Short mmCIF file of C-alpha atoms in Angstrom, two decimals:
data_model
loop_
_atom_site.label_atom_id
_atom_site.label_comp_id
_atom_site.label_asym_id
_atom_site.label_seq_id
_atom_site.Cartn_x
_atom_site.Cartn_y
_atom_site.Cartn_z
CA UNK A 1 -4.87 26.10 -2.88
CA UNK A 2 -6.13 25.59 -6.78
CA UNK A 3 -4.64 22.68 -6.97
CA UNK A 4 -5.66 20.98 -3.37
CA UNK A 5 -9.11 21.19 -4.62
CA UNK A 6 -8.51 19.85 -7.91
CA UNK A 7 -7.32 17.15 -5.77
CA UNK A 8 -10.53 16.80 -3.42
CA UNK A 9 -13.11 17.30 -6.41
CA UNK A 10 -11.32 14.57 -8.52
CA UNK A 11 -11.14 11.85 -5.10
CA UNK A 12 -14.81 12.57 -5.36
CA UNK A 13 -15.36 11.97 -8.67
CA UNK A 14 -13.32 8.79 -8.36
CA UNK A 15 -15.88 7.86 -5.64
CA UNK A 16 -7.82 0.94 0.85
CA UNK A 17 -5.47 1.06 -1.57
CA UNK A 18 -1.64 0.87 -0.77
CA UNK A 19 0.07 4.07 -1.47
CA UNK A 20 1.10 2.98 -5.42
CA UNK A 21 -1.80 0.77 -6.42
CA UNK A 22 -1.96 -2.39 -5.48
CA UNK A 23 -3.70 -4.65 -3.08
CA UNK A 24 -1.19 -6.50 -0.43
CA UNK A 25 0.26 -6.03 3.04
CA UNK A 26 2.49 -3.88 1.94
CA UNK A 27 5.72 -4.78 0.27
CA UNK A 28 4.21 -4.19 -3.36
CA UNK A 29 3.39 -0.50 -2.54
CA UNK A 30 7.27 -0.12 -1.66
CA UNK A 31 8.74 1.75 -4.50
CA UNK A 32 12.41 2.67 -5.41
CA UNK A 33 11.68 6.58 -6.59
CA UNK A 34 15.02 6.58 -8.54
CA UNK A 35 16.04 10.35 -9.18
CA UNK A 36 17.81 12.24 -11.67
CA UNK A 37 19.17 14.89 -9.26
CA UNK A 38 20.52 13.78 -5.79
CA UNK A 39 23.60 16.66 -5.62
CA UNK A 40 21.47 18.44 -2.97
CA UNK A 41 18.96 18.13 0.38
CA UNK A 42 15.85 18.21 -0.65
CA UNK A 43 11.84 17.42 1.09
CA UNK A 44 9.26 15.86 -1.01
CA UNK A 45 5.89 15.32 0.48
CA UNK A 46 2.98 13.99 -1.07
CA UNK A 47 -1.17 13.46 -0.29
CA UNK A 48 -2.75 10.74 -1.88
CA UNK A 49 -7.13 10.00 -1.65
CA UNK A 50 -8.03 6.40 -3.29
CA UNK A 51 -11.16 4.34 -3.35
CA UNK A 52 -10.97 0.62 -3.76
CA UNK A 53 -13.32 -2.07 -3.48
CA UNK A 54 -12.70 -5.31 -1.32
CA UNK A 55 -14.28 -8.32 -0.58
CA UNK A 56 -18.47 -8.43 0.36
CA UNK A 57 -18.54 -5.15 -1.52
CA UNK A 58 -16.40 -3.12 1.39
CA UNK A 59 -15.56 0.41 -0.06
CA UNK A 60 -11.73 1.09 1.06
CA UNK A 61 -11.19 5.42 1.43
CA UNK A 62 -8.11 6.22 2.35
CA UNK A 63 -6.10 9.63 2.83
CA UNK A 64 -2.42 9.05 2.58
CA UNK A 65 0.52 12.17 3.70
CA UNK A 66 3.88 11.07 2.85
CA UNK A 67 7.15 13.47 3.33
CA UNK A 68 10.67 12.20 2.21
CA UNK A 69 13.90 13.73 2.75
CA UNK A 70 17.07 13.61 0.62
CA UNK A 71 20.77 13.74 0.92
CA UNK A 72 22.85 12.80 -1.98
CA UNK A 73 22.14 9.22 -2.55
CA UNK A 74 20.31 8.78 1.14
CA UNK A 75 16.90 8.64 1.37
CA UNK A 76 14.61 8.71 4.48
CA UNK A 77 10.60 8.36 3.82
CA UNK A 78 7.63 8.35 6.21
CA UNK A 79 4.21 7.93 5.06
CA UNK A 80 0.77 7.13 7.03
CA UNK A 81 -2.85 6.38 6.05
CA UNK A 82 -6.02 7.36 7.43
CA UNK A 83 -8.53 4.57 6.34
CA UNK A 84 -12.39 4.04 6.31
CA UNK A 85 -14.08 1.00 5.54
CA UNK A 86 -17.73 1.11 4.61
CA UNK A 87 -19.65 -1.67 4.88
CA UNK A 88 -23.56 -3.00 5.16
CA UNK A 89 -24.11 1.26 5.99
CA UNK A 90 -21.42 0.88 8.57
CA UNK A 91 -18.34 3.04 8.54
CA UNK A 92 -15.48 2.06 10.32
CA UNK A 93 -11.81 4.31 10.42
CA UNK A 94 -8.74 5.72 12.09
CA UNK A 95 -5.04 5.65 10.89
CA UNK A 96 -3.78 2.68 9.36
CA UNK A 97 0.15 1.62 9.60
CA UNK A 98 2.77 3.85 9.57
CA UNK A 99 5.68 2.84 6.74
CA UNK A 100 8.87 4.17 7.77
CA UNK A 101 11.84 3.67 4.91
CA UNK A 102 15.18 4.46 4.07
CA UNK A 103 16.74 4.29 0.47
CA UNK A 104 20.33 4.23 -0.58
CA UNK A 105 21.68 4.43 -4.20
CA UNK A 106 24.77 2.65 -3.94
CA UNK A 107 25.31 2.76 -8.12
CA UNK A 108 23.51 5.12 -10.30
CA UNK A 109 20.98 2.43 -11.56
CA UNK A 110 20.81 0.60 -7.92
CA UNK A 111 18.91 1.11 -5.17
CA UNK A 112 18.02 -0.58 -2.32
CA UNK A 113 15.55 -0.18 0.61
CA UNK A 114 14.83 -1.21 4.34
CA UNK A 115 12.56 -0.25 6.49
CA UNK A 116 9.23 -0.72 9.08
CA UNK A 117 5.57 -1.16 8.49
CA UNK A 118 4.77 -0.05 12.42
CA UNK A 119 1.16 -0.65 13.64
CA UNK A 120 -1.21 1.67 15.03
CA UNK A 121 -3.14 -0.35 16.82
CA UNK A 122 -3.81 -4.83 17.38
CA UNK A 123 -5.85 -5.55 14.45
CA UNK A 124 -8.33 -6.18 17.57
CA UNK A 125 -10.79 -3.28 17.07
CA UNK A 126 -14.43 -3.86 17.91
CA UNK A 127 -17.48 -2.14 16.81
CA UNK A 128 -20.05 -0.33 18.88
CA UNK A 129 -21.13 -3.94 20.43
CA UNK A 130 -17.89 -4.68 21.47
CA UNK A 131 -17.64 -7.20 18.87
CA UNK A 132 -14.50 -8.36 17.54
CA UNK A 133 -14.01 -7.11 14.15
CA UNK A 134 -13.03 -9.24 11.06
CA UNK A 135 -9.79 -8.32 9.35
CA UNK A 136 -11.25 -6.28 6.21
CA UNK A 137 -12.75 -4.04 8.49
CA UNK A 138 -9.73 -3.52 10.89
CA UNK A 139 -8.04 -0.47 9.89
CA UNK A 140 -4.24 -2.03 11.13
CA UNK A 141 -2.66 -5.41 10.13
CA UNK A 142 -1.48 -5.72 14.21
CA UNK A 143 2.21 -6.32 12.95
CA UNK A 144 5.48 -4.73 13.09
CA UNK A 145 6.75 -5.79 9.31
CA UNK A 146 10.66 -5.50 8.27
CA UNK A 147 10.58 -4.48 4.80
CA UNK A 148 13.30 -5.23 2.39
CA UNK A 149 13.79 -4.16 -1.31
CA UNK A 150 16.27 -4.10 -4.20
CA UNK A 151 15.86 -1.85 -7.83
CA UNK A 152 17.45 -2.17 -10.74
CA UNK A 153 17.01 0.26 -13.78
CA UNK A 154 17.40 -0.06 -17.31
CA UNK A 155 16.82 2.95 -19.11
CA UNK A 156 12.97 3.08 -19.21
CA UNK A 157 12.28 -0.16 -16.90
CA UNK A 158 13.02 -0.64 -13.52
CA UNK A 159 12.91 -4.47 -11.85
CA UNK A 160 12.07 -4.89 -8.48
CA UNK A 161 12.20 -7.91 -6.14
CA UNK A 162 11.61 -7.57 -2.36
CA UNK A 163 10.85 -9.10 0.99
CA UNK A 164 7.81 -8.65 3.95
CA UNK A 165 8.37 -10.13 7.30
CA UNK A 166 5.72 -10.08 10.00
CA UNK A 167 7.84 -9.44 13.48
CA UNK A 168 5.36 -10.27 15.34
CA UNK A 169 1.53 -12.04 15.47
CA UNK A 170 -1.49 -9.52 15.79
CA UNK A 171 -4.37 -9.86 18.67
CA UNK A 172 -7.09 -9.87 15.92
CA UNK A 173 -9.70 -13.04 17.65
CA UNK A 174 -12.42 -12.46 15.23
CA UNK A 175 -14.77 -15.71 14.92
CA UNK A 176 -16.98 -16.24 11.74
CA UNK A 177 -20.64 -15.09 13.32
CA UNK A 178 -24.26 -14.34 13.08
CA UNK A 179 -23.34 -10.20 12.97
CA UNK A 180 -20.25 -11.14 10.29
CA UNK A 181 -21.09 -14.27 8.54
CA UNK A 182 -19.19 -14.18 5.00
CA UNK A 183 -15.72 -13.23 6.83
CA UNK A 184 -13.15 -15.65 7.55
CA UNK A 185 -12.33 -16.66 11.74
CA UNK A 186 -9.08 -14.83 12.06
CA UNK A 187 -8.48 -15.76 15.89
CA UNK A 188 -5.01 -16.15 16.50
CA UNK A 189 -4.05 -15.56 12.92
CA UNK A 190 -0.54 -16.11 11.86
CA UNK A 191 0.09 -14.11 8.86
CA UNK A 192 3.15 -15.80 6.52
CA UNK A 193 6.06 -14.14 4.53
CA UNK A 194 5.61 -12.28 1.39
CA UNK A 195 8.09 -12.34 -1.64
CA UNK A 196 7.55 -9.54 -4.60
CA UNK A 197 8.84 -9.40 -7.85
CA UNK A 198 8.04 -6.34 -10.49
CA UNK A 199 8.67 -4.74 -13.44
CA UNK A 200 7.77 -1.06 -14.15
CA UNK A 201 8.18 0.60 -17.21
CA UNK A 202 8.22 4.60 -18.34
CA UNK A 203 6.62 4.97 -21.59
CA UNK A 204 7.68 8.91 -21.49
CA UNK A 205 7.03 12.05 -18.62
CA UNK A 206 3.35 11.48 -18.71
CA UNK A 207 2.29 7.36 -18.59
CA UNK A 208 3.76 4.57 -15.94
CA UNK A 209 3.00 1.09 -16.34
CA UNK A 210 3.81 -1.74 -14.09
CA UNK A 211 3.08 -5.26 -13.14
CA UNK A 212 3.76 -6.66 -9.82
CA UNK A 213 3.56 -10.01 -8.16
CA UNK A 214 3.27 -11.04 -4.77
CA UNK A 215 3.61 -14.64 -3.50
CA UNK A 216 2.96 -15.51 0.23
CA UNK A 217 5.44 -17.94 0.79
CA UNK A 218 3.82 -20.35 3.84
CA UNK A 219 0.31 -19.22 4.01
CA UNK A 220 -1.50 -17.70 7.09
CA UNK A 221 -3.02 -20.18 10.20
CA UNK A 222 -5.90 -19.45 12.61
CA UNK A 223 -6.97 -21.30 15.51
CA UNK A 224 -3.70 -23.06 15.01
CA UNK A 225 -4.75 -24.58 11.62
CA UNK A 226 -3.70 -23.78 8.02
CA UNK A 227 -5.93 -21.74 5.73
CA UNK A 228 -6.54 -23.61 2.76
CA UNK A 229 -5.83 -21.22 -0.31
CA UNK A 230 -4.34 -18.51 1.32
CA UNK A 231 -0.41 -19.18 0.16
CA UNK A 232 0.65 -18.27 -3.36
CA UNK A 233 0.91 -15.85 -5.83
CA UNK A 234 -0.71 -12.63 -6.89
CA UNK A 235 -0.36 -10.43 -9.76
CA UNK A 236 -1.44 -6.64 -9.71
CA UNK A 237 -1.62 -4.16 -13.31
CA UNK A 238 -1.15 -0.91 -12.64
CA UNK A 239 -1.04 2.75 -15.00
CA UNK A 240 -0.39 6.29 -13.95
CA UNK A 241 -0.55 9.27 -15.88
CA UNK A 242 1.30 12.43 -14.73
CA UNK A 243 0.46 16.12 -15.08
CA UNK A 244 3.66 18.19 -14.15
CA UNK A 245 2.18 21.45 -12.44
CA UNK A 246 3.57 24.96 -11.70
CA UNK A 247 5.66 25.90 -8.47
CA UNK A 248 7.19 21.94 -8.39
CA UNK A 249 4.06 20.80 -8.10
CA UNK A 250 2.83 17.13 -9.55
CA UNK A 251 -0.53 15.89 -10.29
CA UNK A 252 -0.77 12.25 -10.38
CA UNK A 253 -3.89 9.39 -11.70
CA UNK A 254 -3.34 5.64 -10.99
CA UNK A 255 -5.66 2.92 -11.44
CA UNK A 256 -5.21 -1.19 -10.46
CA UNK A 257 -6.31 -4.26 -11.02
CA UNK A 258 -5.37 -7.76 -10.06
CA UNK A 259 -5.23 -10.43 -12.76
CA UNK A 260 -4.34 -13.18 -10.73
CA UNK A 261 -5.34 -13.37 -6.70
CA UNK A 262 -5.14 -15.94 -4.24
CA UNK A 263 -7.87 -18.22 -3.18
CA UNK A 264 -8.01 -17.17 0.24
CA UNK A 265 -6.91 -13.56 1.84
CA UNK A 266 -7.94 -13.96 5.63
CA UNK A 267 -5.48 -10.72 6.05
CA UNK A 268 -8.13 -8.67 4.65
CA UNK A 269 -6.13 -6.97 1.51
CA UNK A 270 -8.28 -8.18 -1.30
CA UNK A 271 -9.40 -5.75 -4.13
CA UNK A 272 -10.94 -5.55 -6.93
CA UNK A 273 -9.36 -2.50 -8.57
CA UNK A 274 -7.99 0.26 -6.97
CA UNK A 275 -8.28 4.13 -8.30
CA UNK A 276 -6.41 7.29 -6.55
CA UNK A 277 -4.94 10.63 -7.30
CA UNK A 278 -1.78 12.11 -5.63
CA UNK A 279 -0.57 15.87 -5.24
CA UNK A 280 3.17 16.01 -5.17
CA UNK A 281 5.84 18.72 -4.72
CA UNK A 282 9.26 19.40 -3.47
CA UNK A 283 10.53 22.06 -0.88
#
């Protein structure tokens, strides 16, 4: 119980992120978790509280649970968000998409992952006057996503290059107006592919460092037109420090920045820096 409100007090102190830092639709949150013991079935679950700050000064809360279960080299993970957005003294929330993935070591130094980013709802959420809300405030991307990844590891690094698809188009109709003036019209958006690449590095037990780049391959349309800016790449920093706990349990601070964004996010995902702590343990 300790160490749940160590974890409270410090989301406070910290005053929506992705679950490992960084600011996308999803595929640069995906990561391998290579371990050193898979000779038994194990559960590891996980909370996470971050604060981020988006575009028109949004605030970004969100509470993430994650469980994962283990068999030998098989891996099956589900994690889901609860998100608020606060914005102009306006709070808006509920769950955000639900990540489902599975991981297979198929060598002891590769890994590779597939899964589904599932929505909770259309992206087509209104406020209290029944107006359409603009993307950075919807608390769901509207999309079913296939997710595709593939690790590598070499002795302290680990490379990473992976794949987002959108399945489907959300039913987001948002149009630039008088109640939401400095947000893109996002009616009948068409999000495009994303392609990551990354490279994370383990100084020792305690400090993580990584760098990861996503580049949206054909860029996103509404109305049937193409958004100027919004294809291209991105490039996220990100550091963790761990604190190994008692009873298998793991305390864990990340912060993020991007050094490079695109011109144009209509999908709502842009941040400025991201900070979060994450409780950890294994049953």
């Amino acid at each position: 119980m300790k160490y749940i409100l160590i974890l409270l007090f410090s989301t406070v102190y910290l005053s929506n992120i992705l679950s490992q830092g960084c600011s996308d639709a999803g595929i640069c949150s995906v990561k391998p978790g290579f371990n050193e013991d898979n000779s038994s079935s194990k559960f590891h679950y996980s909370a996470l509280q971050s604060v981020a700050l988006g575009e028109q000064s949004i605030v970004h809360l969100a509470t993430r649970a994650q469980i994962e279960w283990q068999q030998g080299s098989y891996q099956l993970q589900f994690s889901i968000p609860y998100l608020f957005h606060i914005y102009d003294g306006s709070q808006y929330n509920g769950f955000g998409d639900i990540t489902i993935l599975n991981k297979y070591s198929f060598a002891p130094d590769w890994k590779v992952l597939a899964g589904l980013k599932i929505p909770v709802n259309d992206a087509n959420q209104t406020n209290s006057n029944n107006e359409t809300l603009p993307m950075p405030l919807q608390t769901s991307l509207g999309t079913f996503d296939l997710i595709a990844l593939l690790s590598k590891r070499f002795n302290k690094w680990t490379i990473n290059i992976g794949w987002q698809h959108p399945l489907n188009q959300n039913k987001n109709s948002f149009t630039s107006n008088e109640f939401y003036p400095d947000f893109l019209t996002t009616n009948n958006f068409v999000r495009g592919d994303d392609l990551m690449a990354g490279a994370d590095w383990k100084l020792n037990n305690k400090w993580h460092f990584s760098a990861v780049s996503v580049y949206r391959l054909n860029g996103d349309y509404a109305n049937g037109e193409f958004i100027s800016g919004s294809e291209g790449l991105s490039i996220n920093l990100n550091a963790q420090y761990t604190k190994q706990l008692k009873n298998n349990l793991q305390l864990d601070f990340l912060a993020a920045a991007p050094i490079l964004v695109r011109k144009v996010r209509p999908d709502g995902t842009t941040r400025s820096f991201i900070v979060s702590v994450a409780l950890s343990g294994v049953l």
